[in-house]
mmCIF file of C-alpha atoms (C1' of nucleotides) in Angstrom:
data_model
loop_
_atom_site.group_PDB
_atom_site.id
_atom_site.type_symbol
_atom_site.label_atom_id
_atom_site.label_comp_id
_atom_site.label_asym_id
_atom_site.label_seq_id
_atom_site.Cartn_x
_atom_site.Cartn_y
_atom_site.Cartn_z
ATOM 1 C CA MET A 11 -3.959 -3.008 35.624
ATOM 2 C CA ASN A 12 -3.165 0.257 34.001
ATOM 3 C CA TYR A 13 -4.141 0.379 30.337
ATOM 4 C CA THR A 14 -1.911 3.246 29.544
ATOM 5 C CA GLU A 15 1.158 0.831 29.546
ATOM 6 C CA PHE A 16 -0.455 -0.120 26.103
ATOM 7 C CA GLU A 17 0.390 3.289 24.816
ATOM 8 C CA GLN A 18 3.701 3.799 26.739
ATOM 9 C CA CYS A 19 5.659 0.846 25.341
ATOM 10 C CA GLY A 20 8.286 2.674 23.324
ATOM 11 C CA LEU A 21 9.191 -0.488 21.325
ATOM 12 C CA LYS A 22 5.488 -0.349 20.124
ATOM 13 C CA ARG A 23 5.803 3.154 19.260
ATOM 14 C CA SER A 24 8.904 2.814 17.327
ATOM 15 C CA MET A 25 7.648 -0.212 15.527
ATOM 16 C CA GLU A 26 4.505 1.591 14.551
ATOM 17 C CA VAL A 27 6.197 4.311 12.760
ATOM 18 C CA LEU A 28 8.902 2.164 11.091
ATOM 19 C CA SER A 29 6.656 -0.589 9.768
ATOM 20 C CA GLY A 30 4.686 -0.516 6.553
ATOM 21 C CA LYS A 31 5.389 -2.760 3.569
ATOM 22 C CA TRP A 32 7.938 -0.522 1.998
ATOM 23 C CA LYS A 33 9.377 1.522 4.895
ATOM 24 C CA PRO A 34 12.268 -0.726 5.708
ATOM 25 C CA LEU A 35 13.464 -0.634 2.101
ATOM 26 C CA ILE A 36 13.062 3.152 2.005
ATOM 27 C CA LEU A 37 15.119 3.563 5.202
ATOM 28 C CA HIS A 38 17.681 1.107 3.888
ATOM 29 C CA HIS A 39 18.146 3.359 0.847
ATOM 30 C CA LEU A 40 18.134 6.468 2.902
ATOM 31 C CA PHE A 41 20.806 5.284 5.286
ATOM 32 C CA HIS A 42 23.028 4.415 2.404
ATOM 33 C CA GLU A 43 22.427 7.495 0.235
ATOM 34 C CA LYS A 44 21.752 10.327 2.530
ATOM 35 C CA GLU A 45 19.615 12.095 -0.051
ATOM 36 C CA ILE A 46 17.577 10.783 -2.838
ATOM 37 C CA ARG A 47 15.270 12.029 -5.567
ATOM 38 C CA PHE A 48 11.807 10.543 -5.585
ATOM 39 C CA ILE A 49 12.156 9.141 -9.089
ATOM 40 C CA GLU A 50 15.595 7.713 -8.096
ATOM 41 C CA LEU A 51 14.077 5.957 -5.163
ATOM 42 C CA TRP A 52 11.360 4.654 -7.436
ATOM 43 C CA ARG A 53 13.689 3.310 -9.911
ATOM 44 C CA LYS A 54 15.461 1.364 -7.094
ATOM 45 C CA MET A 55 12.215 -0.040 -5.921
ATOM 46 C CA PRO A 56 10.440 -0.950 -9.153
ATOM 47 C CA ARG A 57 7.743 -3.199 -7.577
ATOM 48 C CA VAL A 58 5.868 -0.349 -5.760
ATOM 49 C CA SER A 59 3.720 1.892 -7.506
ATOM 50 C CA LYS A 60 4.520 5.630 -7.451
ATOM 51 C CA LYS A 61 1.380 6.263 -5.548
ATOM 52 C CA VAL A 62 2.127 3.784 -2.787
ATOM 53 C CA LEU A 63 5.661 4.818 -2.540
ATOM 54 C CA LEU A 64 4.536 8.269 -2.145
ATOM 55 C CA GLU A 65 2.041 7.349 0.579
ATOM 56 C CA GLN A 66 4.790 5.679 2.567
ATOM 57 C CA LEU A 67 7.024 8.595 2.190
ATOM 58 C CA GLN A 68 4.245 11.081 3.305
ATOM 59 C CA GLN A 69 3.519 8.861 6.283
ATOM 60 C CA MET A 70 7.351 8.820 7.210
ATOM 61 C CA GLN A 71 7.300 12.579 6.807
ATOM 62 C CA GLU A 72 4.395 13.043 9.169
ATOM 63 C CA HIS A 73 6.190 10.751 11.720
ATOM 64 C CA ARG A 74 9.430 12.813 11.317
ATOM 65 C CA ILE A 75 11.287 10.036 9.806
ATOM 66 C CA VAL A 76 12.135 11.589 6.775
ATOM 67 C CA GLU A 77 12.423 15.123 5.477
ATOM 68 C CA ARG A 78 11.195 16.290 1.972
ATOM 69 C CA ILE A 79 13.203 18.926 0.181
ATOM 70 C CA GLU A 80 11.779 20.783 -2.913
ATOM 71 C CA ARG A 81 13.743 22.534 -5.351
ATOM 72 C CA ASN A 82 11.654 24.436 -7.786
ATOM 73 C CA ASP A 83 13.795 23.742 -10.666
ATOM 74 C CA PHE A 84 12.405 22.140 -13.735
ATOM 75 C CA PRO A 85 11.518 19.304 -14.034
ATOM 76 C CA PRO A 86 10.381 19.283 -10.533
ATOM 77 C CA GLN A 87 12.980 18.004 -8.231
ATOM 78 C CA VAL A 88 12.025 16.697 -4.917
ATOM 79 C CA ALA A 89 14.361 14.752 -2.679
ATOM 80 C CA TYR A 90 13.990 12.873 0.627
ATOM 81 C CA ARG A 91 16.542 12.578 3.307
ATOM 82 C CA LEU A 92 16.498 11.074 6.886
ATOM 83 C CA HIS A 93 15.127 13.388 9.443
ATOM 84 C CA PRO A 94 17.894 14.224 12.077
ATOM 85 C CA ASP A 95 15.783 12.441 14.799
ATOM 86 C CA THR A 96 16.069 9.405 12.694
ATOM 87 C CA LYS A 97 19.765 9.290 12.436
ATOM 88 C CA SER A 98 20.320 8.122 15.995
ATOM 89 C CA LEU A 99 18.433 4.945 14.968
ATOM 90 C CA GLY A 100 21.423 4.031 12.745
ATOM 91 C CA PRO A 101 23.069 1.530 15.074
ATOM 92 C CA ALA A 102 19.790 -0.007 16.012
ATOM 93 C CA LEU A 103 18.753 -0.587 12.318
ATOM 94 C CA GLN A 104 22.239 -2.025 11.390
ATOM 95 C CA MET A 105 21.768 -4.602 13.866
ATOM 96 C CA LEU A 106 18.244 -5.571 12.696
ATOM 97 C CA GLU A 107 19.809 -5.632 9.288
ATOM 98 C CA ALA A 108 22.542 -7.941 10.202
ATOM 99 C CA TRP A 109 20.077 -10.098 12.231
ATOM 100 C CA GLY A 110 17.636 -10.284 9.346
ATOM 101 C CA LYS A 111 20.394 -11.261 7.034
ATOM 102 C CA SER A 112 21.670 -14.009 9.188
ATOM 103 C CA ARG A 113 18.509 -16.328 9.143
ATOM 104 C CA MET B 17 17.949 -3.768 -11.737
ATOM 105 C CA ASN B 18 17.943 -6.772 -9.774
ATOM 106 C CA TYR B 19 14.524 -7.555 -8.035
ATOM 107 C CA THR B 20 15.937 -9.900 -5.572
ATOM 108 C CA GLU B 21 17.313 -7.111 -3.768
ATOM 109 C CA PHE B 22 13.727 -6.673 -2.565
ATOM 110 C CA GLU B 23 13.872 -9.945 -0.598
ATOM 111 C CA GLN B 24 17.412 -9.569 0.393
ATOM 112 C CA CYS B 25 17.151 -6.586 2.538
ATOM 113 C CA GLY B 26 17.825 -7.688 6.011
ATOM 114 C CA LEU B 27 15.888 -4.829 7.593
ATOM 115 C CA LYS B 28 12.788 -5.716 5.789
ATOM 116 C CA ARG B 29 13.062 -9.271 6.781
ATOM 117 C CA SER B 30 13.717 -8.300 10.518
ATOM 118 C CA MET B 31 10.754 -5.912 10.323
ATOM 119 C CA GLU B 32 8.465 -8.488 8.921
ATOM 120 C CA VAL B 33 8.833 -10.980 11.598
ATOM 121 C CA LEU B 34 8.786 -8.280 14.475
ATOM 122 C CA SER B 35 5.758 -6.311 13.347
ATOM 123 C CA GLY B 36 2.287 -7.136 14.158
ATOM 124 C CA LYS B 37 -0.037 -5.231 16.311
ATOM 125 C CA TRP B 38 0.777 -6.786 19.543
ATOM 126 C CA LYS B 39 4.145 -8.174 18.956
ATOM 127 C CA PRO B 40 6.277 -5.396 20.344
ATOM 128 C CA LEU B 41 4.449 -5.616 23.445
ATOM 129 C CA ILE B 42 4.915 -9.290 23.841
ATOM 130 C CA LEU B 43 8.490 -8.754 23.075
ATOM 131 C CA HIS B 44 8.614 -6.227 25.826
ATOM 132 C CA HIS B 45 7.184 -8.525 28.304
ATOM 133 C CA LEU B 46 9.411 -11.393 27.261
ATOM 134 C CA PHE B 47 12.539 -9.444 27.574
ATOM 135 C CA HIS B 48 11.657 -8.509 31.041
ATOM 136 C CA GLU B 49 10.147 -11.864 32.321
ATOM 137 C CA LYS B 50 12.372 -14.545 30.518
ATOM 138 C CA GLU B 51 9.318 -16.861 30.748
ATOM 139 C CA ILE B 52 5.678 -16.329 31.029
ATOM 140 C CA ARG B 53 2.519 -18.242 31.035
ATOM 141 C CA PHE B 54 -0.140 -17.622 28.314
ATOM 142 C CA ILE B 55 -2.799 -16.653 30.774
ATOM 143 C CA GLU B 56 -0.493 -14.435 32.574
ATOM 144 C CA LEU B 57 0.693 -12.617 29.356
ATOM 145 C CA TRP B 58 -3.006 -12.268 28.548
ATOM 146 C CA ARG B 59 -3.784 -10.672 32.048
ATOM 147 C CA LYS B 60 -0.861 -8.009 31.269
ATOM 148 C CA MET B 61 -2.527 -7.232 27.906
ATOM 149 C CA PRO B 62 -6.127 -7.248 28.580
ATOM 150 C CA ARG B 63 -7.074 -5.360 25.395
ATOM 151 C CA VAL B 64 -6.246 -8.316 23.113
ATOM 152 C CA SER B 65 -8.640 -11.094 22.794
ATOM 153 C CA LYS B 66 -7.173 -14.613 23.674
ATOM 154 C CA LYS B 67 -7.461 -15.632 19.867
ATOM 155 C CA VAL B 68 -5.478 -12.675 18.689
ATOM 156 C CA LEU B 69 -2.862 -13.100 21.258
ATOM 157 C CA LEU B 70 -2.487 -16.630 20.362
ATOM 158 C CA GLU B 71 -2.277 -16.000 16.744
ATOM 159 C CA GLN B 72 0.604 -13.440 17.393
ATOM 160 C CA LEU B 73 2.372 -15.910 19.491
ATOM 161 C CA GLN B 74 1.906 -18.738 16.995
ATOM 162 C CA GLN B 75 3.376 -16.448 14.206
ATOM 163 C CA MET B 76 6.212 -15.707 16.487
ATOM 164 C CA GLN B 77 6.754 -19.339 17.084
ATOM 165 C CA GLU B 78 6.880 -20.066 13.326
ATOM 166 C CA HIS B 79 9.357 -17.271 12.877
ATOM 167 C CA ARG B 80 11.513 -18.663 15.772
ATOM 168 C CA ILE B 81 11.058 -15.421 17.741
ATOM 169 C CA VAL B 82 9.614 -17.323 20.715
ATOM 170 C CA GLU B 83 9.485 -20.825 22.162
ATOM 171 C CA ARG B 84 6.620 -22.665 23.402
ATOM 172 C CA ILE B 85 7.036 -24.768 26.424
ATOM 173 C CA GLU B 86 4.123 -27.170 27.461
ATOM 174 C CA ARG B 87 3.745 -28.764 30.765
ATOM 175 C CA ASN B 88 0.944 -31.231 30.953
ATOM 176 C CA ASP B 89 -0.105 -30.459 34.452
ATOM 177 C CA PHE B 90 -3.541 -29.616 35.375
ATOM 178 C CA PRO B 91 -4.877 -27.028 34.630
ATOM 179 C CA PRO B 92 -2.930 -26.920 31.379
ATOM 180 C CA GLN B 93 0.232 -24.883 31.612
ATOM 181 C CA VAL B 94 1.864 -23.269 28.531
ATOM 182 C CA ALA B 95 4.547 -20.908 28.768
ATOM 183 C CA TYR B 96 6.298 -18.839 26.154
ATOM 184 C CA ARG B 97 9.939 -17.443 26.260
ATOM 185 C CA LEU B 98 12.294 -15.815 23.976
ATOM 186 C CA HIS B 99 13.985 -17.981 21.365
ATOM 187 C CA PRO B 100 17.667 -18.165 21.759
ATOM 188 C CA ASP B 101 18.121 -16.528 18.352
ATOM 189 C CA THR B 102 16.124 -13.475 19.499
ATOM 190 C CA LYS B 103 18.157 -12.721 22.548
ATOM 191 C CA SER B 104 20.904 -11.064 20.359
ATOM 192 C CA LEU B 105 18.340 -8.596 19.467
ATOM 193 C CA GLY B 106 18.232 -7.224 22.948
ATOM 194 C CA PRO B 107 20.462 -4.253 22.336
ATOM 195 C CA ALA B 108 18.694 -3.114 19.144
ATOM 196 C CA LEU B 109 15.227 -3.357 20.756
ATOM 197 C CA GLN B 110 16.416 -1.498 23.773
ATOM 198 C CA MET B 111 17.649 1.362 21.490
ATOM 199 C CA LEU B 112 14.222 1.399 19.736
ATOM 200 C CA GLU B 113 12.458 1.315 23.053
ATOM 201 C CA ALA B 114 14.349 4.431 24.281
ATOM 202 C CA TRP B 115 13.890 6.118 20.888
ATOM 203 C CA GLY B 116 10.153 5.505 20.966
ATOM 204 C CA LYS B 117 9.883 6.725 24.527
ATOM 205 C CA SER B 118 11.690 10.066 23.769
ATOM 206 C CA ARG B 119 9.362 11.513 21.151
ATOM 207 C "C1'" DG C 24 -23.198 -32.720 39.056
ATOM 208 C "C1'" DA C 25 -22.498 -27.652 38.257
ATOM 209 C "C1'" DA C 26 -19.215 -24.299 37.914
ATOM 210 C "C1'" DA C 27 -14.628 -22.798 37.018
ATOM 211 C "C1'" DT C 28 -10.042 -23.178 35.021
ATOM 212 C "C1'" DG C 29 -6.286 -22.669 31.067
ATOM 213 C "C1'" DG C 30 -5.339 -23.110 26.334
ATOM 214 C "C1'" DG C 31 -7.213 -23.373 22.255
ATOM 215 C "C1'" DT C 32 -10.697 -23.575 18.167
ATOM 216 C "C1'" DT C 33 -14.420 -22.123 14.989
ATOM 217 C "C1'" DA C 34 -17.136 -18.999 12.157
ATOM 218 C "C1'" DC C 35 -17.945 -14.720 10.767
ATOM 219 C "C1'" DC C 36 -17.195 -9.462 10.042
ATOM 220 C "C1'" DT C 37 -14.814 -5.005 9.311
ATOM 221 C "C1'" DG C 38 -11.659 -1.390 8.178
ATOM 222 C "C1'" DA C 39 -7.291 0.091 6.716
ATOM 223 C "C1'" DA C 40 -3.321 -1.143 3.775
ATOM 224 C "C1'" DA C 41 -1.896 -1.850 -0.457
ATOM 225 C "C1'" DG C 42 -2.809 -2.527 -5.475
ATOM 226 C "C1'" DT C 43 -4.140 -0.893 -10.433
ATOM 227 C "C1'" DA C 44 -4.830 2.313 -13.752
ATOM 228 C "C1'" DA C 45 -5.354 6.629 -15.317
ATOM 229 C "C1'" DA C 46 -4.985 11.513 -15.562
ATOM 230 C "C1'" DC C 47 -3.046 16.253 -14.291
ATOM 231 C "C1'" DT C 48 0.417 20.048 -14.030
ATOM 232 C "C1'" DT C 49 4.213 22.680 -15.623
ATOM 233 C "C1'" DC C 50 7.790 23.190 -18.069
ATOM 234 C "C1'" DT C 51 11.471 21.366 -21.641
ATOM 235 C "C1'" DT C 52 12.953 19.330 -25.594
ATOM 236 C "C1'" DT C 53 12.291 17.948 -30.559
ATOM 237 C "C1'" DA D 5 2.500 21.366 -31.645
ATOM 238 C "C1'" DA D 6 3.651 16.892 -29.960
ATOM 239 C "C1'" DA D 7 5.772 14.272 -26.750
ATOM 240 C "C1'" DG D 8 8.019 13.506 -22.572
ATOM 241 C "C1'" DA D 9 9.536 14.141 -17.677
ATOM 242 C "C1'" DA D 10 8.687 14.516 -12.372
ATOM 243 C "C1'" DG D 11 5.949 14.699 -8.937
ATOM 244 C "C1'" DT D 12 1.271 13.948 -7.535
ATOM 245 C "C1'" DT D 13 -3.652 13.055 -7.401
ATOM 246 C "C1'" DT D 14 -8.137 10.665 -8.052
ATOM 247 C "C1'" DA D 15 -11.128 6.846 -8.245
ATOM 248 C "C1'" DC D 16 -11.930 2.234 -7.582
ATOM 249 C "C1'" DT D 17 -10.784 -2.760 -6.145
ATOM 250 C "C1'" DT D 18 -8.516 -6.299 -3.469
ATOM 251 C "C1'" DT D 19 -6.657 -8.319 0.515
ATOM 252 C "C1'" DC D 20 -5.959 -9.702 5.022
ATOM 253 C "C1'" DA D 21 -4.744 -8.566 9.922
ATOM 254 C "C1'" DG D 22 -7.098 -7.950 13.592
ATOM 255 C "C1'" DG D 23 -11.826 -7.893 16.073
ATOM 256 C "C1'" DT D 24 -15.995 -10.307 18.401
ATOM 257 C "C1'" DA D 25 -18.292 -13.940 20.240
ATOM 258 C "C1'" DA D 26 -19.238 -18.269 21.199
ATOM 259 C "C1'" DC D 27 -17.818 -22.961 22.097
ATOM 260 C "C1'" DC D 28 -14.723 -27.274 23.185
ATOM 261 C "C1'" DC D 29 -11.774 -30.068 26.211
ATOM 262 C "C1'" DA D 30 -9.991 -32.290 30.308
ATOM 263 C "C1'" DT D 31 -9.659 -31.802 35.089
ATOM 264 C "C1'" DT D 32 -10.671 -29.785 39.858
ATOM 265 C "C1'" DT D 33 -13.207 -27.990 43.436
ATOM 266 C "C1'" DC D 34 -17.561 -26.758 45.637
#
DNA sequence: GAAATGGGTTACCTGAAAGTAAACTTCTTT
DNA sequence: AAAGAAGTTTACTTTCAGGTAACCCATTTC
């Protein structure tokens, strides 16, 4: 019995980085908007606190799911967009979206 | 701002029922084996306790991800297989599997 | 009749995820 | 100078998924 199978399952690894209470919604928005400011995203998701939203985004950044773009304008302007690696997930996520809707 | 969007996001709904520490691995096995006994599944995943494995399976049953088949033989024989509704997820999950492996 | 089997239950514990609330920073507007 | 905006941080609390360990039940085999 090889225990490494545990770590090798690609599905598990994918799900790990995609799951989190607010991540699917973030992905949903980013797939539709291509780039969105932090504050805008927050306005679209008024039930999360800024803190938690930020945490989710930071984790997604570490996992290379999203990219953070900072323009040192004033007022501070930070935007998020999908990381290029994530774009190939589009079709899979669309299927999940449709499947989730139809139940 | 409509809060119901929160509940309507299909991606969120999908992820909710698919995520859980051991569910991706369970899915992985069920997609490969079509039907598998509880004890067999447990042997393939020796790092989960029976209790937790059972919990995951029960949740997946409630969510109509898997089906439970009971044969009242002796010793008790219970098997799990994918629920028909889940089979259409095959392609999406394969993509996630591949994506997860390639990083 | 003792032990093993397969599926499941019970009771209890722990850590990480998520929530709440407030404050900080740097600049702009009034 | 006061107030507000955008992004972030700090500190503290609550919740719950998952973990451990032991036990139950019906039958079979030794």
